[in-house]
Amino acid sequence: MRLPILFVCAAALGGCSVDMGGFAFTSESRDGRTTATTSSITARASTREASLTPDGECSADVSLDPSTRPLPPSIAEGITECELVKLKGARPTDVLIGESGKGQRETQVLYAEPGGREIYMFTDNRLSRIVKPGQG
């Protein structure tokens, strides 16, 4: 019953995102000594599909988008920017974000690999072209 309500709320929010943060105090007593510690956490959630920021991080830690899909098995055309970073297992060397003349988001993600530079080109958060060393 709670899951349909979550999807209705996510749909109602459209392309909204939420940043949450907080901290907690804990105290522990051992051998007559009390130690107090603090911890903090920040989480980002979005109803849109996550995309990369210019510093190479995903724009949301959790996506509430009902179309969220499992991580693809390999790097191939059609994957998202964040899926590429997860599959590569490392932050990109550089990320360039712009807009096409048609109003589409265009992103170039560069990885400096031992064999040369690999460039992954995205249009509206979907991989459209891969340029690897020797391919031109």
Tab-separated table of C-alpha atoms in Angstrom:
chain	number	residue	atom	x	y	z
A	1	MET	CA	0.000	0.000	0.000
A	2	ARG	CA	2.836	2.410	0.753
A	3	LEU	CA	4.630	1.823	-2.571
A	4	PRO	CA	1.782	3.191	-4.769
A	5	ILE	CA	1.604	6.271	-2.551
A	6	LEU	CA	5.348	6.818	-3.034
A	7	PHE	CA	4.956	6.626	-6.821
A	8	VAL	CA	2.012	9.067	-6.759
A	9	CYS	CA	4.064	11.517	-4.690
A	10	ALA	CA	7.065	11.108	-7.021
A	11	ALA	CA	4.883	11.733	-10.080
A	12	ALA	CA	3.280	14.779	-8.452
A	13	LEU	CA	6.673	16.302	-7.736
A	14	GLY	CA	7.672	16.084	-11.427
A	15	GLY	CA	11.344	16.998	-11.755
A	16	CYS	CA	11.898	18.036	-8.156
A	17	SER	CA	14.906	17.224	-6.063
A	18	VAL	CA	15.488	17.216	-2.326
A	19	ASP	CA	18.680	17.706	-0.346
A	20	MET	CA	18.586	16.359	3.175
A	21	GLY	CA	21.167	16.624	5.877
A	22	GLY	CA	21.430	16.069	9.547
A	23	PHE	CA	23.619	15.076	12.438
A	24	ALA	CA	23.372	12.944	15.529
A	25	PHE	CA	25.086	12.781	18.895
A	26	THR	CA	25.896	9.459	20.488
A	27	SER	CA	27.486	8.795	23.814
A	28	GLU	CA	29.134	5.639	25.013
A	29	SER	CA	30.285	4.758	28.517
A	30	ARG	CA	33.196	2.384	29.092
A	31	ASP	CA	35.257	1.851	32.205
A	32	GLY	CA	33.679	4.872	33.888
A	33	ARG	CA	34.506	7.181	30.949
A	34	THR	CA	31.858	8.678	28.709
A	35	THR	CA	32.727	9.471	25.105
A	36	ALA	CA	30.463	11.646	22.977
A	37	THR	CA	30.702	11.511	19.196
A	38	THR	CA	28.856	13.206	16.391
A	39	SER	CA	28.064	11.924	12.953
A	40	SER	CA	26.497	13.588	9.959
A	41	ILE	CA	24.996	12.534	6.679
A	42	THR	CA	23.844	14.275	3.542
A	43	ALA	CA	21.667	12.645	0.907
A	44	ARG	CA	20.228	13.878	-2.342
A	45	ALA	CA	17.139	12.406	-3.969
A	46	SER	CA	15.523	13.361	-7.232
A	47	THR	CA	12.486	12.395	-9.255
A	48	ARG	CA	14.560	12.911	-12.417
A	49	GLU	CA	17.196	10.543	-13.691
A	50	ALA	CA	20.596	11.380	-12.191
A	51	SER	CA	23.169	13.081	-14.424
A	52	LEU	CA	26.784	14.172	-13.965
A	53	THR	CA	27.833	17.500	-12.521
A	54	PRO	CA	30.892	19.336	-13.929
A	55	ASP	CA	33.064	17.803	-11.174
A	56	GLY	CA	32.162	14.249	-12.254
A	57	GLU	CA	29.704	13.343	-9.485
A	58	CYS	CA	26.126	12.167	-9.955
A	59	SER	CA	23.501	14.842	-9.313
A	60	ALA	CA	21.479	12.548	-7.023
A	61	ASP	CA	22.414	9.697	-4.693
A	62	VAL	CA	18.957	8.147	-5.031
A	63	SER	CA	16.544	8.451	-7.906
A	64	LEU	CA	12.822	8.125	-7.199
A	65	ASP	CA	12.138	7.953	-10.940
A	66	PRO	CA	9.862	4.931	-11.531
A	67	SER	CA	11.779	4.188	-14.730
A	68	THR	CA	14.962	3.541	-12.737
A	69	ARG	CA	16.587	0.446	-14.108
A	70	PRO	CA	19.309	-1.942	-12.950
A	71	LEU	CA	22.932	-1.225	-13.862
A	72	PRO	CA	23.647	-2.428	-17.417
A	73	PRO	CA	26.220	-5.217	-17.834
A	74	SER	CA	28.595	-3.177	-20.028
A	75	ILE	CA	29.309	0.232	-21.537
A	76	ALA	CA	27.132	0.583	-24.633
A	77	GLU	CA	25.118	3.233	-26.433
A	78	GLY	CA	22.015	4.246	-24.495
A	79	ILE	CA	23.441	4.091	-20.956
A	80	THR	CA	23.266	7.183	-18.725
A	81	GLU	CA	26.137	9.386	-17.581
A	82	CYS	CA	26.015	8.033	-14.018
A	83	GLU	CA	25.845	4.435	-15.252
A	84	LEU	CA	29.102	5.063	-17.157
A	85	VAL	CA	30.840	6.305	-14.006
A	86	LYS	CA	29.587	3.302	-12.020
A	87	LEU	CA	30.723	0.873	-14.726
A	88	LYS	CA	34.157	2.556	-15.031
A	89	GLY	CA	34.548	2.481	-11.241
A	90	ALA	CA	36.307	5.858	-11.108
A	91	ARG	CA	35.557	9.548	-11.383
A	92	PRO	CA	36.150	10.928	-14.900
A	93	THR	CA	39.206	13.019	-15.714
A	94	ASP	CA	37.008	15.822	-17.095
A	95	VAL	CA	33.335	16.540	-17.786
A	96	LEU	CA	32.122	19.159	-20.275
A	97	ILE	CA	28.421	20.044	-20.203
A	98	GLY	CA	26.705	22.194	-22.808
A	99	GLU	CA	23.548	22.615	-24.818
A	100	SER	CA	22.909	21.849	-28.475
A	101	GLY	CA	21.167	24.246	-30.833
A	102	LYS	CA	18.044	22.117	-30.321
A	103	GLY	CA	18.031	22.690	-26.559
A	104	GLN	CA	19.375	19.231	-25.699
A	105	ARG	CA	21.876	18.616	-22.914
A	106	GLU	CA	25.204	17.528	-24.404
A	107	THR	CA	27.891	16.062	-22.187
A	108	GLN	CA	31.407	14.895	-22.981
A	109	VAL	CA	33.030	12.649	-20.392
A	110	LEU	CA	36.799	12.157	-20.637
A	111	TYR	CA	38.776	9.311	-19.091
A	112	ALA	CA	42.582	9.382	-19.345
A	113	GLU	CA	43.435	5.681	-19.670
A	114	PRO	CA	46.931	4.138	-19.930
A	115	GLY	CA	46.400	3.523	-23.678
A	116	GLY	CA	45.123	7.065	-24.353
A	117	ARG	CA	42.078	9.245	-23.863
A	118	GLU	CA	38.558	7.843	-24.086
A	119	ILE	CA	35.739	10.291	-24.764
A	120	TYR	CA	32.122	9.366	-24.108
A	121	MET	CA	29.540	11.674	-25.708
A	122	PHE	CA	26.008	11.941	-24.329
A	123	THR	CA	22.875	13.631	-25.647
A	124	ASP	CA	20.088	14.159	-23.106
A	125	ASN	CA	21.821	11.784	-20.641
A	126	ARG	CA	22.148	8.894	-23.115
A	127	LEU	CA	25.478	7.655	-24.493
A	128	SER	CA	25.488	8.361	-28.213
A	129	ARG	CA	29.149	7.969	-29.239
A	130	ILE	CA	32.439	6.589	-27.912
A	131	VAL	CA	35.834	7.786	-29.165
A	132	LYS	CA	38.767	5.603	-28.107
A	133	PRO	CA	42.482	5.873	-29.030
A	134	GLY	CA	43.061	4.923	-32.661
A	135	GLN	CA	39.392	5.363	-33.646
A	136	GLY	CA	39.598	9.063	-34.487
